[in-house]
mmCIF file of C-alpha atoms in Angstrom:
data_model
loop_
_atom_site.group_PDB
_atom_site.id
_atom_site.type_symbol
_atom_site.label_atom_id
_atom_site.label_comp_id
_atom_site.label_asym_id
_atom_site.label_seq_id
_atom_site.Cartn_x
_atom_site.Cartn_y
_atom_site.Cartn_z
ATOM 1 C CA MET A 8 22.176 16.730 -4.856
ATOM 2 C CA LYS A 9 19.157 18.183 -6.679
ATOM 3 C CA LYS A 10 19.805 15.920 -9.667
ATOM 4 C CA LEU A 11 19.897 12.877 -7.375
ATOM 5 C CA LEU A 12 16.700 13.890 -5.591
ATOM 6 C CA VAL A 13 14.839 14.396 -8.871
ATOM 7 C CA PHE A 14 16.029 10.975 -10.040
ATOM 8 C CA VAL A 15 14.799 9.305 -6.836
ATOM 9 C CA LEU A 16 11.419 11.066 -7.030
ATOM 10 C CA LEU A 17 10.840 10.108 -10.639
ATOM 11 C CA CYS A 18 11.916 6.502 -10.091
ATOM 12 C CA ALA A 19 9.854 5.960 -6.942
ATOM 13 C CA PRO A 20 7.044 4.175 -8.836
ATOM 14 C CA LEU A 21 9.547 1.748 -10.370
ATOM 15 C CA LEU A 22 11.043 1.021 -6.952
ATOM 16 C CA ALA A 23 7.586 0.307 -5.548
ATOM 17 C CA LEU A 24 6.841 -2.097 -8.391
ATOM 18 C CA ALA A 25 10.171 -3.875 -7.900
ATOM 19 C CA GLN A 26 9.463 -4.367 -4.197
ATOM 20 C CA GLN A 27 6.007 -5.728 -4.967
ATOM 21 C CA ALA A 28 7.449 -8.148 -7.538
ATOM 22 C CA GLU A 29 9.563 -9.803 -4.850
ATOM 23 C CA THR A 30 6.463 -11.018 -3.001
ATOM 24 C CA ASP A 31 3.876 -11.414 -5.788
ATOM 25 C CA LYS A 32 3.579 -14.597 -7.830
ATOM 26 C CA PRO A 33 3.717 -13.966 -11.585
ATOM 27 C CA ALA A 34 0.288 -14.801 -12.988
ATOM 28 C CA ASP A 35 1.324 -15.768 -16.534
ATOM 29 C CA THR A 36 4.684 -15.075 -18.162
ATOM 30 C CA ALA A 37 4.526 -17.680 -20.903
ATOM 31 C CA LYS A 38 3.453 -15.440 -23.799
ATOM 32 C CA VAL A 39 5.560 -12.309 -23.385
ATOM 33 C CA GLU A 40 7.119 -12.910 -26.837
ATOM 34 C CA ASP A 41 3.708 -12.634 -28.490
ATOM 35 C CA PRO A 42 3.412 -9.047 -29.850
ATOM 36 C CA ALA A 43 -0.172 -8.692 -28.649
ATOM 37 C CA GLU A 44 0.733 -9.962 -25.182
ATOM 38 C CA ARG A 45 3.805 -7.696 -25.103
ATOM 39 C CA ASN A 46 1.612 -4.690 -25.896
ATOM 40 C CA LYS A 47 -0.784 -5.655 -23.116
ATOM 41 C CA MET A 48 2.116 -6.091 -20.708
ATOM 42 C CA LEU A 49 3.574 -2.680 -21.591
ATOM 43 C CA TYR A 50 0.155 -1.045 -21.377
ATOM 44 C CA SER A 51 -0.262 -2.613 -17.920
ATOM 45 C CA LEU A 52 3.163 -1.293 -16.919
ATOM 46 C CA GLY A 53 2.203 2.186 -18.093
ATOM 47 C CA PHE A 54 -1.086 2.013 -16.211
ATOM 48 C CA LEU A 55 0.632 0.933 -12.993
ATOM 49 C CA LEU A 56 3.278 3.647 -13.352
ATOM 50 C CA GLY A 57 0.506 6.190 -13.820
ATOM 51 C CA ASP A 58 -1.357 4.808 -10.820
ATOM 52 C CA ASN A 59 1.749 5.162 -8.658
ATOM 53 C CA LEU A 60 2.516 8.618 -10.011
ATOM 54 C CA LYS A 61 -0.930 9.993 -9.224
ATOM 55 C CA ARG A 62 -0.422 8.909 -5.618
ATOM 56 C CA GLN A 63 2.519 11.303 -5.428
ATOM 57 C CA LEU A 64 1.329 14.243 -7.535
ATOM 58 C CA ILE A 65 -1.794 16.358 -7.809
ATOM 59 C CA LEU A 66 -2.740 16.783 -11.475
ATOM 60 C CA ASP A 67 -5.660 19.182 -11.752
ATOM 61 C CA ASN A 68 -6.843 19.139 -15.367
ATOM 62 C CA GLU A 69 -6.490 17.665 -18.851
ATOM 63 C CA ASP A 70 -3.661 20.074 -19.743
ATOM 64 C CA ASP A 71 -1.627 18.731 -16.802
ATOM 65 C CA TYR A 72 -2.002 15.185 -18.116
ATOM 66 C CA LYS A 73 -1.135 16.205 -21.670
ATOM 67 C CA ALA A 74 2.028 18.056 -20.634
ATOM 68 C CA LEU A 75 3.192 15.205 -18.426
ATOM 69 C CA SER A 76 2.491 12.499 -21.023
ATOM 70 C CA GLN A 77 4.184 14.557 -23.773
ATOM 71 C CA GLY A 78 7.330 14.895 -21.669
ATOM 72 C CA MET A 79 7.392 11.161 -21.004
ATOM 73 C CA ARG A 80 6.780 10.391 -24.681
ATOM 74 C CA ASP A 81 9.604 12.681 -25.853
ATOM 75 C CA SER A 82 11.999 11.144 -23.321
ATOM 76 C CA LEU A 83 11.114 7.551 -24.268
ATOM 77 C CA LEU A 84 11.529 8.384 -27.979
ATOM 78 C CA ASN A 85 14.909 10.039 -27.296
ATOM 79 C CA LYS A 86 13.687 13.394 -28.588
ATOM 80 C CA GLN A 87 15.141 16.759 -27.681
ATOM 81 C CA ALA A 88 13.600 18.186 -24.494
ATOM 82 C CA GLN A 89 11.311 21.133 -25.211
ATOM 83 C CA THR A 90 12.320 22.903 -21.978
ATOM 84 C CA ASP A 91 15.435 23.724 -19.979
ATOM 85 C CA LEU A 92 15.369 20.707 -17.664
ATOM 86 C CA GLU A 93 17.893 22.134 -15.196
ATOM 87 C CA LYS A 94 15.797 25.264 -14.818
ATOM 88 C CA TYR A 95 12.674 23.306 -13.883
ATOM 89 C CA LYS A 96 14.196 20.687 -11.587
ATOM 90 C CA PRO A 97 13.836 22.890 -8.453
ATOM 91 C CA GLN A 98 10.169 23.455 -9.344
ATOM 92 C CA ILE A 99 9.662 19.695 -9.819
ATOM 93 C CA ILE A 100 11.136 19.028 -6.370
ATOM 94 C CA GLN A 101 8.967 21.746 -4.842
ATOM 95 C CA LYS A 102 5.840 20.294 -6.460
ATOM 96 C CA TYR A 103 6.591 16.842 -5.089
ATOM 97 C CA GLN A 104 7.095 18.306 -1.619
ATOM 98 C CA ASP A 105 3.982 20.510 -1.713
ATOM 99 C CA ASP A 106 1.779 17.779 -3.166
ATOM 100 C CA ALA A 107 3.075 15.251 -0.636
ATOM 101 C CA LYS A 108 1.938 17.514 2.206
ATOM 102 C CA THR A 109 -1.500 18.037 0.654
ATOM 103 C CA ILE A 110 -1.998 14.341 -0.140
ATOM 104 C CA SER A 111 -0.825 13.343 3.338
ATOM 105 C CA ALA A 112 -3.222 15.787 5.015
ATOM 106 C CA LYS A 113 -6.165 14.485 2.963
ATOM 107 C CA ARG A 114 -5.207 10.879 3.707
ATOM 108 C CA GLN A 115 -4.930 11.572 7.446
ATOM 109 C CA ALA A 116 -8.363 13.213 7.479
ATOM 110 C CA ALA A 117 -9.900 10.294 5.562
ATOM 111 C CA GLN A 118 -8.256 7.772 7.888
ATOM 112 C CA GLN A 119 -9.484 9.574 10.974
ATOM 113 C CA GLU A 120 -13.031 9.625 9.624
ATOM 114 C CA TYR A 121 -12.820 5.920 8.692
ATOM 115 C CA MET A 122 -11.600 4.914 12.146
ATOM 116 C CA GLU A 123 -14.193 7.037 13.932
ATOM 117 C CA ASN A 124 -16.985 5.477 11.858
ATOM 118 C CA PHE A 125 -15.662 1.951 12.406
ATOM 119 C CA GLN A 126 -15.405 2.518 16.140
ATOM 120 C CA LYS A 127 -19.146 3.306 16.213
ATOM 121 C CA GLU A 128 -20.110 -0.018 14.634
ATOM 122 C CA LYS A 129 -21.794 -2.597 16.822
ATOM 123 C CA GLY A 130 -19.403 -5.171 18.241
ATOM 124 C CA VAL A 131 -16.208 -3.161 17.780
ATOM 125 C CA LYS A 132 -13.728 -3.376 20.648
ATOM 126 C CA THR A 133 -11.012 -0.752 21.021
ATOM 127 C CA LEU A 134 -7.842 -2.149 22.573
ATOM 128 C CA ASP A 135 -5.457 -0.331 24.896
ATOM 129 C CA ASN A 136 -3.038 0.529 22.082
ATOM 130 C CA GLY A 137 -5.786 1.991 19.888
ATOM 131 C CA ALA A 138 -6.243 -0.993 17.573
ATOM 132 C CA MET A 139 -9.869 -1.931 16.893
ATOM 133 C CA ILE A 140 -11.316 -5.390 16.328
ATOM 134 C CA LYS A 141 -14.733 -6.672 15.325
ATOM 135 C CA LEU A 142 -15.323 -10.416 15.400
ATOM 136 C CA THR A 143 -17.262 -11.578 12.354
ATOM 137 C CA ARG A 144 -17.132 -15.226 13.433
ATOM 138 C CA ALA A 145 -16.609 -16.646 16.901
ATOM 139 C CA GLY A 146 -14.050 -19.354 17.566
ATOM 140 C CA LYS A 147 -13.642 -22.048 20.196
ATOM 141 C CA GLY A 148 -11.001 -22.795 22.764
ATOM 142 C CA LYS A 149 -8.384 -20.605 24.386
ATOM 143 C CA THR A 150 -7.071 -17.270 23.151
ATOM 144 C CA PRO A 151 -3.356 -16.918 22.285
ATOM 145 C CA LYS A 152 -0.862 -15.265 24.599
ATOM 146 C CA ALA A 153 1.486 -12.456 23.578
ATOM 147 C CA ASP A 154 4.299 -14.928 22.821
ATOM 148 C CA SER A 155 2.151 -17.632 21.180
ATOM 149 C CA THR A 156 2.820 -18.948 17.692
ATOM 150 C CA VAL A 157 -0.269 -18.702 15.509
ATOM 151 C CA LYS A 158 -1.327 -19.805 12.045
ATOM 152 C CA VAL A 159 -3.655 -17.411 10.243
ATOM 153 C CA HIS A 160 -5.115 -16.440 6.924
ATOM 154 C CA TYR A 161 -5.320 -12.725 6.321
ATOM 155 C CA THR A 162 -5.908 -10.011 3.766
ATOM 156 C CA GLY A 163 -4.485 -6.532 4.316
ATOM 157 C CA THR A 164 -5.785 -3.348 2.672
ATOM 158 C CA LEU A 165 -5.582 0.402 2.982
ATOM 159 C CA ILE A 166 -8.788 2.143 4.038
ATOM 160 C CA ASP A 167 -9.689 2.742 0.374
ATOM 161 C CA GLY A 168 -9.663 -1.009 -0.263
ATOM 162 C CA THR A 169 -6.252 -1.156 -1.968
ATOM 163 C CA LYS A 170 -4.912 -4.645 -1.226
ATOM 164 C CA PHE A 171 -1.236 -4.811 -0.280
ATOM 165 C CA ASP A 172 -0.925 -8.396 0.948
ATOM 166 C CA SER A 173 -2.936 -11.594 1.279
ATOM 167 C CA SER A 174 -2.036 -15.085 2.465
ATOM 168 C CA ARG A 175 -5.262 -16.244 0.810
ATOM 169 C CA ASP A 176 -4.033 -15.066 -2.591
ATOM 170 C CA ARG A 177 -0.791 -16.962 -2.047
ATOM 171 C CA GLY A 178 -2.743 -20.071 -1.052
ATOM 172 C CA GLU A 179 -0.598 -20.561 2.033
ATOM 173 C CA ALA A 180 -1.429 -19.810 5.660
ATOM 174 C CA PHE A 181 0.892 -17.478 7.552
ATOM 175 C CA GLN A 182 2.565 -18.764 10.710
ATOM 176 C CA THR A 183 4.287 -16.410 13.129
ATOM 177 C CA ARG A 184 5.007 -15.631 16.750
ATOM 178 C CA LEU A 185 2.889 -12.746 17.985
ATOM 179 C CA THR A 186 6.075 -11.101 19.242
ATOM 180 C CA ASP A 187 7.293 -10.833 15.624
ATOM 181 C CA VAL A 188 4.421 -8.855 14.073
ATOM 182 C CA ILE A 189 3.159 -5.286 14.229
ATOM 183 C CA PRO A 190 1.718 -4.203 17.632
ATOM 184 C CA CYS A 191 -1.802 -4.104 16.200
ATOM 185 C CA TRP A 192 -1.614 -7.808 15.386
ATOM 186 C CA THR A 193 -0.001 -8.743 18.705
ATOM 187 C CA LYS A 194 -2.925 -7.252 20.623
ATOM 188 C CA SER A 195 -5.758 -8.098 18.227
ATOM 189 C CA VAL A 196 -5.029 -11.782 17.635
ATOM 190 C CA GLN A 197 -4.993 -12.298 21.404
ATOM 191 C CA GLN A 198 -8.709 -11.436 21.306
ATOM 192 C CA MET A 199 -9.441 -14.374 18.994
ATOM 193 C CA LYS A 200 -9.959 -18.112 19.478
ATOM 194 C CA PRO A 201 -9.125 -20.781 16.876
ATOM 195 C CA GLY A 202 -11.710 -20.659 14.101
ATOM 196 C CA ALA A 203 -12.516 -16.989 14.723
ATOM 197 C CA ARG A 204 -12.486 -14.388 11.992
ATOM 198 C CA ALA A 205 -12.258 -10.655 12.548
ATOM 199 C CA LYS A 206 -11.934 -7.272 10.918
ATOM 200 C CA VAL A 207 -9.051 -5.398 12.493
ATOM 201 C CA VAL A 208 -8.311 -1.707 11.984
ATOM 202 C CA CYS A 209 -4.805 -0.582 12.879
ATOM 203 C CA PRO A 210 -3.966 3.095 13.460
ATOM 204 C CA ALA A 211 -0.637 3.981 11.860
ATOM 205 C CA ASP A 212 1.258 4.015 15.156
ATOM 206 C CA THR A 213 0.250 0.388 15.771
ATOM 207 C CA ALA A 214 1.325 -0.639 12.263
ATOM 208 C CA TYR A 215 4.355 0.755 10.394
ATOM 209 C CA GLY A 216 4.219 4.342 11.658
ATOM 210 C CA ASN A 217 6.042 6.831 9.465
ATOM 211 C CA ARG A 218 7.855 4.115 7.476
ATOM 212 C CA PRO A 219 6.591 3.438 3.948
ATOM 213 C CA VAL A 220 6.523 -0.317 3.272
ATOM 214 C CA GLY A 221 5.988 -1.515 -0.302
ATOM 215 C CA GLN A 222 2.571 -0.249 -1.389
ATOM 216 C CA ILE A 223 1.860 1.135 2.075
ATOM 217 C CA PRO A 224 2.507 4.897 2.322
ATOM 218 C CA ALA A 225 3.984 6.345 5.501
ATOM 219 C CA ASN A 226 1.522 7.007 8.344
ATOM 220 C CA SER A 227 -1.122 4.660 6.949
ATOM 221 C CA ALA A 228 -3.969 3.108 8.909
ATOM 222 C CA LEU A 229 -4.376 -0.519 7.854
ATOM 223 C CA VAL A 230 -7.364 -2.861 7.660
ATOM 224 C CA PHE A 231 -7.000 -6.626 8.060
ATOM 225 C CA ASP A 232 -9.391 -9.524 7.603
ATOM 226 C CA ILE A 233 -7.827 -12.126 9.910
ATOM 227 C CA GLU A 234 -8.844 -15.742 10.441
ATOM 228 C CA LEU A 235 -7.142 -17.615 13.284
ATOM 229 C CA LEU A 236 -6.627 -21.184 12.088
ATOM 230 C CA ASP A 237 -4.483 -22.664 14.831
ATOM 231 C CA MET A 238 -2.115 -21.777 17.652
ATOM 232 C CA GLU A 239 0.634 -23.283 19.777
#
């Protein structure tokens, strides 16, 4: 069981990248055979793996980075491990668990501060489920109902600005029934008229709660830039 858990922990960044690849359009895959392009691709992979890894672990100093990178280098080059791996697996698991608690606590505190500051901004309306909306452009006509079908453009980010989804980037508007989206959207879009644009902040319990989804960690507050294009 410990071996399996270590494997899952270490492969988590790869799983996140694979999930993202299912929804992202490849920008340019024509020159992967070119050695220079291959090096850039592999460097980018390494950078993204590192970016994902630092979201799961607290690395305090340069020695931490050196030890971690040396272990990865030895493994990739099929060298003999310099430590007793079985001996240190329980400590690896414990570090993941301890760091996850610390990172989660810091993220929750940052989210709470972000939401409190946003709530104080002029024009922000707090809805009955806790979602907050600020119209940045007024629309015209009627507002949707809870079961309406709407067409929107949107960009979704974490509070630190990390983008996890965007219909604008895909170049295709998103059409959905308001009964089929997260509660934050169901309530917020009903405050908008066609042509309106708004910044919407969703507390975690109005979004995905304690479920991690793709790049979105569990218990994440989400920020959306939503433009209501049309409705039925």
